[in-house]
Short mmCIF file of C-alpha atoms and ligand atoms in Angstrom, two decimals:
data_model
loop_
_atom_site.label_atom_id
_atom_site.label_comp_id
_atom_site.label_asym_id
_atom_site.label_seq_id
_atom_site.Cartn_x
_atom_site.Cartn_y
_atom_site.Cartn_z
CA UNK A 1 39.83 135.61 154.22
CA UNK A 2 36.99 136.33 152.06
CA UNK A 3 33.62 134.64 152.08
CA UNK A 4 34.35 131.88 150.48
CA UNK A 5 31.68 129.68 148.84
CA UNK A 6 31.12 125.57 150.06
CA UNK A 7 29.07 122.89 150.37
CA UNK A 8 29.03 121.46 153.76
CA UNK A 9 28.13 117.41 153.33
CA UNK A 10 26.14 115.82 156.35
CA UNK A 11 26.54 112.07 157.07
CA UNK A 12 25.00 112.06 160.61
CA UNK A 13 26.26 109.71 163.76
CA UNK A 14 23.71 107.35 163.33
CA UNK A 15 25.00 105.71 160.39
CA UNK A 16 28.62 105.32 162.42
CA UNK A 17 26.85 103.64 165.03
CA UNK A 18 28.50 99.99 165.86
CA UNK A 19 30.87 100.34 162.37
CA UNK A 20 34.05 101.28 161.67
CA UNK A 21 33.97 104.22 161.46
CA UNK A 22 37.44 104.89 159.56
CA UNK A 23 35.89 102.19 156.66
CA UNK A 24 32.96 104.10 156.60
CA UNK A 25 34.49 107.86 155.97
CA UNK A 26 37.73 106.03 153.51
CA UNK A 27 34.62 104.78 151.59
CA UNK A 28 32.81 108.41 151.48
CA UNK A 29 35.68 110.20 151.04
CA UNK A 30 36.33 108.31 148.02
CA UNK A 31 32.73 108.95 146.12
CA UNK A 32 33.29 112.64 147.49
CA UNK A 33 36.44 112.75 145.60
CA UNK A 34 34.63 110.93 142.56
CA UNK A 35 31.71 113.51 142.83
CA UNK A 36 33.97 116.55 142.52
CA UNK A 37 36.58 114.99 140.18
CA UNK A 38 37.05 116.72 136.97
CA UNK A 39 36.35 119.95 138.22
CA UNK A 40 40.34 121.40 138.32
CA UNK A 41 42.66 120.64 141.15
CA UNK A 42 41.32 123.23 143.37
CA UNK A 43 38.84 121.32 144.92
CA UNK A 44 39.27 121.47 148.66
CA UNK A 45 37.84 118.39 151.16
CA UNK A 46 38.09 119.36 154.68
CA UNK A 47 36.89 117.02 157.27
CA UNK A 48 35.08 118.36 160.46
CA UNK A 49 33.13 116.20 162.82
CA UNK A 50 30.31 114.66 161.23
CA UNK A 51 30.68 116.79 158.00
CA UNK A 52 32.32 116.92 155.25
CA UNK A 53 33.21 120.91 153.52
CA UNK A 54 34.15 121.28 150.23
CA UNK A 55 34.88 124.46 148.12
CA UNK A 56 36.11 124.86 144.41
CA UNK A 57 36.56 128.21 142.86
CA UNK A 58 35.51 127.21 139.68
CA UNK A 59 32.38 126.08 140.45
CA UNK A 60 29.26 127.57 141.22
CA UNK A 61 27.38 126.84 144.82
CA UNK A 62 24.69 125.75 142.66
CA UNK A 63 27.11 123.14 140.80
CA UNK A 64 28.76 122.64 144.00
CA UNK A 65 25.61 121.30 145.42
CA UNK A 66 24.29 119.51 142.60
CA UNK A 67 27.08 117.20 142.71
CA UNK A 68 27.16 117.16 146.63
CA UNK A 69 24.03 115.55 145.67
CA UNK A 70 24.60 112.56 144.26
CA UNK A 71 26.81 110.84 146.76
CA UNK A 72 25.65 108.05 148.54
CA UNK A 73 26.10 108.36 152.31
CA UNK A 74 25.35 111.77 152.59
CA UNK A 75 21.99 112.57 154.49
CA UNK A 76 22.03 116.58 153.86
CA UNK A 77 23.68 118.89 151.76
CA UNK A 78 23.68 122.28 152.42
CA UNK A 79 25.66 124.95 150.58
CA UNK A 80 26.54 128.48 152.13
CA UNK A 81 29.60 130.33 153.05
CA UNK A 82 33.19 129.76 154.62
CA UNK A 83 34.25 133.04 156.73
CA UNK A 84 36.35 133.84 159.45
CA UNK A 85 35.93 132.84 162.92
CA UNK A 86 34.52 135.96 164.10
CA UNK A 87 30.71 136.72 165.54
CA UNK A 88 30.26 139.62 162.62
CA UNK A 89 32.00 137.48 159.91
CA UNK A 90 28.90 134.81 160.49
CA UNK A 91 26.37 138.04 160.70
CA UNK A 92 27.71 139.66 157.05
CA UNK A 93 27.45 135.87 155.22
CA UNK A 94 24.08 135.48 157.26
CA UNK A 95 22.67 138.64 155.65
CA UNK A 96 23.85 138.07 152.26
CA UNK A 97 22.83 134.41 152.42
CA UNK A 98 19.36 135.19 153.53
CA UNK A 99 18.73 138.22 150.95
CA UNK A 100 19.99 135.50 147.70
CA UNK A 101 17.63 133.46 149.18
CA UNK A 102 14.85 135.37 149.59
CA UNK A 103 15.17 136.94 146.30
CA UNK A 104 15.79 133.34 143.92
CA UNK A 105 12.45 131.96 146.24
CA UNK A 106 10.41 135.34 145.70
CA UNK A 107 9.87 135.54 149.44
CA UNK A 108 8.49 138.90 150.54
CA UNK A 109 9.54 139.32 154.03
CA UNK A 110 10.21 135.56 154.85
CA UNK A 111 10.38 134.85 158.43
CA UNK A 112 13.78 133.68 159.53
CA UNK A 113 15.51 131.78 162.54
CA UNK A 114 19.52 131.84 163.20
CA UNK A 115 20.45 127.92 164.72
CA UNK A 116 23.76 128.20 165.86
CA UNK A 117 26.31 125.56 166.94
CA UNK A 118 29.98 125.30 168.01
CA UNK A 119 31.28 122.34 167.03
CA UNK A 120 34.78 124.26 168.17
CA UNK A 121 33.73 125.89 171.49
CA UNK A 122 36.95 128.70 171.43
CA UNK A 123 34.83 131.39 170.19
CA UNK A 124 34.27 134.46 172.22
CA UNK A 125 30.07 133.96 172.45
CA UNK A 126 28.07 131.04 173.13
CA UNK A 127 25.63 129.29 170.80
CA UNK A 128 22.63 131.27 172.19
CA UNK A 129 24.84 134.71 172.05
CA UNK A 130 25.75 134.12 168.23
CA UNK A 131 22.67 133.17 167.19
CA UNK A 132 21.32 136.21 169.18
CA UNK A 133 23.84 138.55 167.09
CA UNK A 134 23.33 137.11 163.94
CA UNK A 135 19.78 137.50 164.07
CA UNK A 136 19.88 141.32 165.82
CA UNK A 137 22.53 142.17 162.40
CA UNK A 138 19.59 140.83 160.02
CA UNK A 139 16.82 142.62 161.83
CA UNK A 140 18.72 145.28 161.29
CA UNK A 141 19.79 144.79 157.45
CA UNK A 142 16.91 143.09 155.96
CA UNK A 143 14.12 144.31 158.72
CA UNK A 144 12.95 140.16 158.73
CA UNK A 145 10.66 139.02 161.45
CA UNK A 146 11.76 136.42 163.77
CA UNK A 147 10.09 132.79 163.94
CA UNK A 148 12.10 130.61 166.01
CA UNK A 149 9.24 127.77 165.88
CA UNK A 150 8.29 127.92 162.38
CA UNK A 151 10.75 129.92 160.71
CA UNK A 152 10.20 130.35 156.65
CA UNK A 153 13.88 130.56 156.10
CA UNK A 154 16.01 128.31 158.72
CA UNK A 155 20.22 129.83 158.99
CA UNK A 156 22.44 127.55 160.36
CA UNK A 157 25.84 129.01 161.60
CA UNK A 158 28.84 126.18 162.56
CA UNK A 159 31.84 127.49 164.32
CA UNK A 160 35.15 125.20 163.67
CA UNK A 161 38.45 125.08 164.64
CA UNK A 162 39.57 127.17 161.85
CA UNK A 163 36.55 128.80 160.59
CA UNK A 164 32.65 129.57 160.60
CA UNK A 165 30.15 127.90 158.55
CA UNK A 166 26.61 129.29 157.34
CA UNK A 167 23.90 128.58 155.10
CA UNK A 168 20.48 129.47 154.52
CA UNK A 169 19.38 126.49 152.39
CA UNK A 170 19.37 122.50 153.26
CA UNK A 171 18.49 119.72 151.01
CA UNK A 172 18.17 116.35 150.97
CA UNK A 173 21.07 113.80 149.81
CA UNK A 174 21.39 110.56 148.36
CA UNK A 175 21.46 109.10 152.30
CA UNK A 176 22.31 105.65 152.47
CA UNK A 177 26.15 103.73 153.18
CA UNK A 178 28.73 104.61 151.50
CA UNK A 179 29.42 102.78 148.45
CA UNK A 180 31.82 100.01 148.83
CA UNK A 181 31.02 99.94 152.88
CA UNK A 182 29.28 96.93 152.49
CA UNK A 183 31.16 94.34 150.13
CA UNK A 184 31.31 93.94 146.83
CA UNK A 185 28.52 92.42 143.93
CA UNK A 186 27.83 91.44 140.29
CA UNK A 187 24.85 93.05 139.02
CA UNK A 188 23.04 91.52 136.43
CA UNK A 189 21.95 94.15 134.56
CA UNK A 190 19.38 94.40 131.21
CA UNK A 191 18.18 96.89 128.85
CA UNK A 192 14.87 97.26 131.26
CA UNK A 193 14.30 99.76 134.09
CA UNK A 194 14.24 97.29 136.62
CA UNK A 195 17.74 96.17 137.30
CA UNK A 196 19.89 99.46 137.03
CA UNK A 197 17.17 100.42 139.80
CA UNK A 198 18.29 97.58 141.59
CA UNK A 199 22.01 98.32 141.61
CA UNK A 200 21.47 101.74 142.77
CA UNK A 201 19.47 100.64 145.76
CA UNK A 202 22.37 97.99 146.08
CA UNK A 203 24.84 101.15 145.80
CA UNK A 204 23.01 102.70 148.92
CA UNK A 205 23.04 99.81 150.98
CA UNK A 206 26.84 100.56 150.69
CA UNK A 207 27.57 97.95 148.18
CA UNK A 208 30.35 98.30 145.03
CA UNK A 209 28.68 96.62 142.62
CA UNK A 210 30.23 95.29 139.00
CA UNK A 211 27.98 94.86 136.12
CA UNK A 212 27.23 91.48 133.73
CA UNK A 213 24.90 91.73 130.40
CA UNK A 214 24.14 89.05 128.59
CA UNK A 215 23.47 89.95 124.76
CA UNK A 216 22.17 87.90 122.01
CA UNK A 217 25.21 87.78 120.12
CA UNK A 218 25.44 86.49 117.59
CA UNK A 219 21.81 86.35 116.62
CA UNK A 220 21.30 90.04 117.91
CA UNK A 221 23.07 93.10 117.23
CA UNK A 222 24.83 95.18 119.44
CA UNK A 223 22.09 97.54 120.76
CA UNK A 224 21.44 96.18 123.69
CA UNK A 225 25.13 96.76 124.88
CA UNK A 226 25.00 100.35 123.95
CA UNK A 227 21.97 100.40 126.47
CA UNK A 228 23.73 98.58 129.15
CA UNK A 229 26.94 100.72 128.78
CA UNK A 230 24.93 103.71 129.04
CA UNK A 231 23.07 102.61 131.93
CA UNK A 232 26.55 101.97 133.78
CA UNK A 233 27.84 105.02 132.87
CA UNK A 234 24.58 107.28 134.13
CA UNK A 235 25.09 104.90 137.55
CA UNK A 236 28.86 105.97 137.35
CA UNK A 237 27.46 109.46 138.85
CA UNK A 238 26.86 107.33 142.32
CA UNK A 239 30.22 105.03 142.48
CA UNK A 240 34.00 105.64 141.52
CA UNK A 241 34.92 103.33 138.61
CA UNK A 242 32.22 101.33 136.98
CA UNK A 243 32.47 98.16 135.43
CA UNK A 244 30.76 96.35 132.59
CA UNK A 245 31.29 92.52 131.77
CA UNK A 246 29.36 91.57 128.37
CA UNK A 247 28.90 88.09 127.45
CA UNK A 248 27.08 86.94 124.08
CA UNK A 249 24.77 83.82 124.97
CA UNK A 250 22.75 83.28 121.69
CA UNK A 251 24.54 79.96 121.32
CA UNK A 252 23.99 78.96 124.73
CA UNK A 253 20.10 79.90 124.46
CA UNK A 254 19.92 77.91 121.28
CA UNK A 255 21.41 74.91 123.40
CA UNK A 256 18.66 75.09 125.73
CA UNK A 257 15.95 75.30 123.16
CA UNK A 258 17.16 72.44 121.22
CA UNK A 259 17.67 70.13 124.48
CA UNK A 260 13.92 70.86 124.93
CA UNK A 261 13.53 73.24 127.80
CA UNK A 262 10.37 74.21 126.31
CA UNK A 263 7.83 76.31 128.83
CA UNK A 264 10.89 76.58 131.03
CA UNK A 265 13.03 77.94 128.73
CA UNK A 266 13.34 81.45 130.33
CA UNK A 267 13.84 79.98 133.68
CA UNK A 268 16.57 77.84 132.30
CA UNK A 269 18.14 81.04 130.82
CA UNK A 270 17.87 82.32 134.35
CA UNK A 271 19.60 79.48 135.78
CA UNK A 272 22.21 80.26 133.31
CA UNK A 273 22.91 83.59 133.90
CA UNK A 274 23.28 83.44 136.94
CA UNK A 275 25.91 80.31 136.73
CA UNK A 276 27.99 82.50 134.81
CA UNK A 277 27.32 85.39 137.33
CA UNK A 278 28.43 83.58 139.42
CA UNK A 279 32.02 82.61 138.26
CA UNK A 280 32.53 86.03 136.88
CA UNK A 281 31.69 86.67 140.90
CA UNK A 282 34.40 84.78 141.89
CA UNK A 283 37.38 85.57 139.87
CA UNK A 284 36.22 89.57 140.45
CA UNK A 285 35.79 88.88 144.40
CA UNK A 286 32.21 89.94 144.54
CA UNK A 287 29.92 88.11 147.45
CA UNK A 288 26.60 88.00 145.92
CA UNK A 289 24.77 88.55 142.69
CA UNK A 290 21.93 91.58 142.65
CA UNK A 291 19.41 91.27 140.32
CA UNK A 292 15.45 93.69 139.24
CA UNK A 293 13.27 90.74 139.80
CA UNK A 294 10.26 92.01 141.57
CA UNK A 295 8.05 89.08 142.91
CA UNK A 296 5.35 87.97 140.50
CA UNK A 297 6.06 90.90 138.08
CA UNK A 298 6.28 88.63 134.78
CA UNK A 299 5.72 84.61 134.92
CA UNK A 300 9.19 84.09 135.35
CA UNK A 301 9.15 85.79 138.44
CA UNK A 302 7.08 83.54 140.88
CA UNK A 303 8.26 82.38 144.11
CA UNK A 304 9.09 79.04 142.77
CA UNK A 305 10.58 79.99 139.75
CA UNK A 306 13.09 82.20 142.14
CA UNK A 307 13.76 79.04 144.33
CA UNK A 308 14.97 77.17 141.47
CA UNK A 309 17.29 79.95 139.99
CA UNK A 310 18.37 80.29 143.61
CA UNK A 311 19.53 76.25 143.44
CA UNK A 312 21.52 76.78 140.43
CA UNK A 313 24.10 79.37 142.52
CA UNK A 314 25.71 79.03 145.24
CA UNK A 315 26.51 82.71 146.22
CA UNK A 316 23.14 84.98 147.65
CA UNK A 317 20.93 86.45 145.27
CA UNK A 318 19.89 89.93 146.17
CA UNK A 319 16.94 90.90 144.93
CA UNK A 320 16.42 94.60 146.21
CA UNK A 321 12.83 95.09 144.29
CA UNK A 322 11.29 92.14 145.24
CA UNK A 323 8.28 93.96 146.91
CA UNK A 324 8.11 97.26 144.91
CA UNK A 325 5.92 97.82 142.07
CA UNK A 326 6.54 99.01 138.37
CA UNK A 327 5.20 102.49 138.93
CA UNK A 328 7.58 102.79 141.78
CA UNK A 329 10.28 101.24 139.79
CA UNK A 330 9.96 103.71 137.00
CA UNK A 331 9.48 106.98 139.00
CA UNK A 332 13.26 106.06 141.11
CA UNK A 333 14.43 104.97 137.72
CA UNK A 334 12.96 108.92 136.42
CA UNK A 335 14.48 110.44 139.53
CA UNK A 336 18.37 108.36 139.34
CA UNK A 337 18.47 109.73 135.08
CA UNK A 338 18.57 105.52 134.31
CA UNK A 339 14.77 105.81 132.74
CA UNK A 340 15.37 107.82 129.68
CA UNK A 341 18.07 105.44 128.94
CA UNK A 342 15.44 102.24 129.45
CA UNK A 343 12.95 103.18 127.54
CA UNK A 344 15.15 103.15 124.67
CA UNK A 345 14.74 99.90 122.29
CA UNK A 346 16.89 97.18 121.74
CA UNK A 347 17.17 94.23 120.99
CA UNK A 348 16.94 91.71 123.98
CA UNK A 349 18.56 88.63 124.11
CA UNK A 350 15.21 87.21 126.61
CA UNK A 351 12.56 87.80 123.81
CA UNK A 352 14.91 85.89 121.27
CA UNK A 353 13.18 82.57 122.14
CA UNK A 354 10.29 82.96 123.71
CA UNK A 355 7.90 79.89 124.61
CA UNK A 356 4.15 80.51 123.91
CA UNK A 357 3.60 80.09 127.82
CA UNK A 358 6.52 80.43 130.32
CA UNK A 359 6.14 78.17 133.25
CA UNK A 360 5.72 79.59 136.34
CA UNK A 361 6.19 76.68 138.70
CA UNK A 362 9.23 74.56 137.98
CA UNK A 363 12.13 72.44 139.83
CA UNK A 364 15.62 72.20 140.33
CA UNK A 365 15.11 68.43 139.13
CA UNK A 366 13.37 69.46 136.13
CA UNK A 367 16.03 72.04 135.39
CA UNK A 368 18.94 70.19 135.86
CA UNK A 369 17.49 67.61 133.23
CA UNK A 370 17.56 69.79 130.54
CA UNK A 371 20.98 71.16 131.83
CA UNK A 372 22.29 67.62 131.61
CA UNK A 373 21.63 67.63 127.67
CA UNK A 374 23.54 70.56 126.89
CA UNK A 375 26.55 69.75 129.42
CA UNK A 376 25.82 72.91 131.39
CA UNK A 377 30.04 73.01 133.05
CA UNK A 378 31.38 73.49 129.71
CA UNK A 379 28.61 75.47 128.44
CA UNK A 380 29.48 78.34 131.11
CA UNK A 381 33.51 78.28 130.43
CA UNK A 382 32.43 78.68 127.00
CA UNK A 383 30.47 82.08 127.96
CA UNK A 384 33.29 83.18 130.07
CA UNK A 385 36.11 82.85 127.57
CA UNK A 386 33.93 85.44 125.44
CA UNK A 387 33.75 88.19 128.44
CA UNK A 388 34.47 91.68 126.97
CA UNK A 389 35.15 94.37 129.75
CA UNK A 390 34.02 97.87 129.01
CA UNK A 391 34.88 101.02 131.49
CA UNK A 392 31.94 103.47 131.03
CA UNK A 393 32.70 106.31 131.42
CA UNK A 394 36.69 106.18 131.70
CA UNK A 395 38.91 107.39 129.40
CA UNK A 396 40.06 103.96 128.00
CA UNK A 397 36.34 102.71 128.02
CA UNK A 398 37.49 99.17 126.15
CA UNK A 399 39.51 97.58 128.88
CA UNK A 400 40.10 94.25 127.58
CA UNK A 401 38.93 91.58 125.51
CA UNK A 402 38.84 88.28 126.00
CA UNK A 403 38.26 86.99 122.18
P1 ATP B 1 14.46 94.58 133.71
O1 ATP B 1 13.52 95.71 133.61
O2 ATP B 1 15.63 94.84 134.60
O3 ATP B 1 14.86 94.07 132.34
P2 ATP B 1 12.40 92.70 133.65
O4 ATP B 1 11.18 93.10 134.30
O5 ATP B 1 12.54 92.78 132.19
O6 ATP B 1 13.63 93.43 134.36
P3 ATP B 1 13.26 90.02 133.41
O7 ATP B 1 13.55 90.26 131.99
O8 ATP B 1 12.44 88.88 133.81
O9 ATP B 1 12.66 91.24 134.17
O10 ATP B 1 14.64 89.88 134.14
C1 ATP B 1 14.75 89.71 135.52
C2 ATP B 1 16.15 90.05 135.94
O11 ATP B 1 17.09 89.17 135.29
C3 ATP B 1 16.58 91.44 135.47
O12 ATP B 1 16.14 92.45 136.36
C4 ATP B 1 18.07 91.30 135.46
O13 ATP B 1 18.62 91.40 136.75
C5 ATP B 1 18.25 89.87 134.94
N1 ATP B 1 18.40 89.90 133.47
C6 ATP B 1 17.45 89.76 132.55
N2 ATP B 1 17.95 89.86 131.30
C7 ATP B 1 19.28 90.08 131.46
C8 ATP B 1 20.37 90.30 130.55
N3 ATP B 1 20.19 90.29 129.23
N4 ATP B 1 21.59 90.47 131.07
C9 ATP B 1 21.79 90.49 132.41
N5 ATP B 1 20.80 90.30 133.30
C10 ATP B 1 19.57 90.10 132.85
MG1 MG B 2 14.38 92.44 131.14
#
């Protein structure tokens, strides 16, 4: 066969360790299929051990890489060449690998080190003898000096059952468990940068997560859900199908004002929310609620203000920013494409009744009186007869409607 170009994923033993390890690699194969879908139906997956190799004609290694990139469970990408299983096969893709690479870096005379490995030991040389061989052929070609310790250009050559792999260049990947690996959550998920952060870290702790926003409506207009359907659909890079539940609460917020929640009124938004996360949770499956708080961040994020939005729920609350800080908030929101997207206005259904002070020490007991004025049950069946479910990203995007 030809050279033949591919991406070879790397997922590592340690993450197997103790799991199942079929669950894990059904969940990565599927956001490996998801990461090269749409790109004709000559993308090929073929599993070796401990790495994943895919090729597609019609796509560039570059592109091939790039989207090698964004799935979750994959520690290192590396792109490079499929050849035959022969000792001057690997030396010819080895040379030609090395001189792209030297020229797209601008290395003069980069020093250079051949790893190899034989993950299928039938091969007529050893590791030491191939890498040996490889190395002599690009002395030879290239005239490159030799650094085994600190080499300037690392080649890695993997002999298989049916072929040889090699590649000059290795980069970093999403790492983390495979989405889905985990269970299954509701996001609750604003216009801001902090919860679509959230999810993502939820995504690589191998969770599938589903998606609630809570808009205005009808004393807001529908900006905000543009926002949060574009959020979903940039997070759609890192998990196959992506769903957003949208549920208008302006009513319910008015409720709460006029029952006299007062300095607690944001908390006792909170509390809602999260009640009708919750049963949204339930009917979907999901096992926990994620949400951006990050402890003491705004007043509505104190430790006791959690503890009483915790008491209105009975399923966990993840909160995977509680100890991270804006500026690291907004550079992983920068680096996952979900901050261009955030910093976009709208209007926000939390700033449509905003107390001159929020409290930032309440109760459960205080809470639940002002819940008892607005008959919080029937409140929250209310919400959920108005769910409208949007597929970003799919090519029926307006699933259903509940109205
Ligand atoms: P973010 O940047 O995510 O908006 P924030 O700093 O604005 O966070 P808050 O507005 O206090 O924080 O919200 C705390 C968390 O409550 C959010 O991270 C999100 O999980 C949830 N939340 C807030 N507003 C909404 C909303 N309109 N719909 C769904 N969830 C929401
Ligand atoms: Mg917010």
């Amino acid at each position: 066969m030809d050279p033949q170009p591919c991406v070879l994923l790397k997922y590592g033993e340690i993450a197997l360790k103790g799991r199942n390890r079929g669950w894990f690699e059904s969940h990565l194969l599927r956001s490996v299929e998801h990461a090269f879908s749409g790109s004709g139906d000559e993308v090929r997956i073929r599993w070796r051990q401990g790495v994943l190799a895919v090729s597609c004609p019609a796509l560039s290694p570059e592109e091939l890489a790039e989207r090698a990139r964004t799935v979750i469970g994959i520690r290192v990408v590396q792109p490079g060449l499929r050849v035959n299983k022969t000792p001057e096969a690997a030396a010819s893709a080895a040379v030609s690998l090395l001189r792209e690479r030297c020229e797209r870096l601008g290395l003069q005379r980069p020093s250079f080190a051949i790893r190899a490995r034989r993950r299928h030991k039938r091969f007529p040389m050893n590791s030491d003898k191939l890498a040996s061989f490889v190395g002599a052929q690009v002395c030879a070609d290239l005239d490159l000096p030799v650094n085994l310790n600190h080499p300037n250009v690392e080649v890695e050559v993997e002999v298989d059952r049916h072929e040889v792999f090699v590649s000059a260049d290795k980069q970093r990947g999403q790492g983390g468990l495979p989405v889905g690996s985990s269970g299954h959550v509701v996001v609750l998920l604003s216009g801001g940068y902090d919860s679509p952060v959230a999810a993502y870290r939820a995504m690589r702790r191998g969770l599938r997560c589903e998606f609630v926003h809570f808009t205005g409506a009808p004393y807001t207009g529908p900006s905000s859900t543009y926002k949060a359907y574009a959020l979903v659909r940039e997070l759609s890079r890192f998990q196959p199908e992506v769903s957003l539940h949208t549920v208008p609460v302006g009513n319910a917020q008015r409720a709460l004002a006029v029952s006299g929640a007062g300095e607690a009124q944001i908390v006792a938004q909170r509390r809602l929310f999260v009640r009708a996360a919750e049963t949204l949770a339930k009917r979907l499956g999901a096992e926990a609620l994620v949400t951006g708080d990050s402890l003491g961040q705004v007043s509505s994020q104190t430790l006791s203000n959690m503890g009483t939005i915790d008491n209105a729920c009975s399923l966990p609350i993840l909160r995977p920013l509680v100890g991270w800080d804006k500026e690291e908030i907004m550079t992983e929101a920068g680096r996952i494409g979900t901050g261009e997207i955030s910093k976009l206005p709208d209007e926000d259904c939390c700033t449509l009744i905003l107390p001159p002070t929020v409290a930032t020490h309440t109760t459960p007991e205080q809470l639940s009186k002002i819940e008892g004025r607005v008959a919080l049950d029937e409140l929250v069946d209310k919400l959920l007869a108005e769910v409208q479910l949007l597929r970003p990203g799919q090519a029926d995007p307006v699933a259903s409607c509940a109205r």
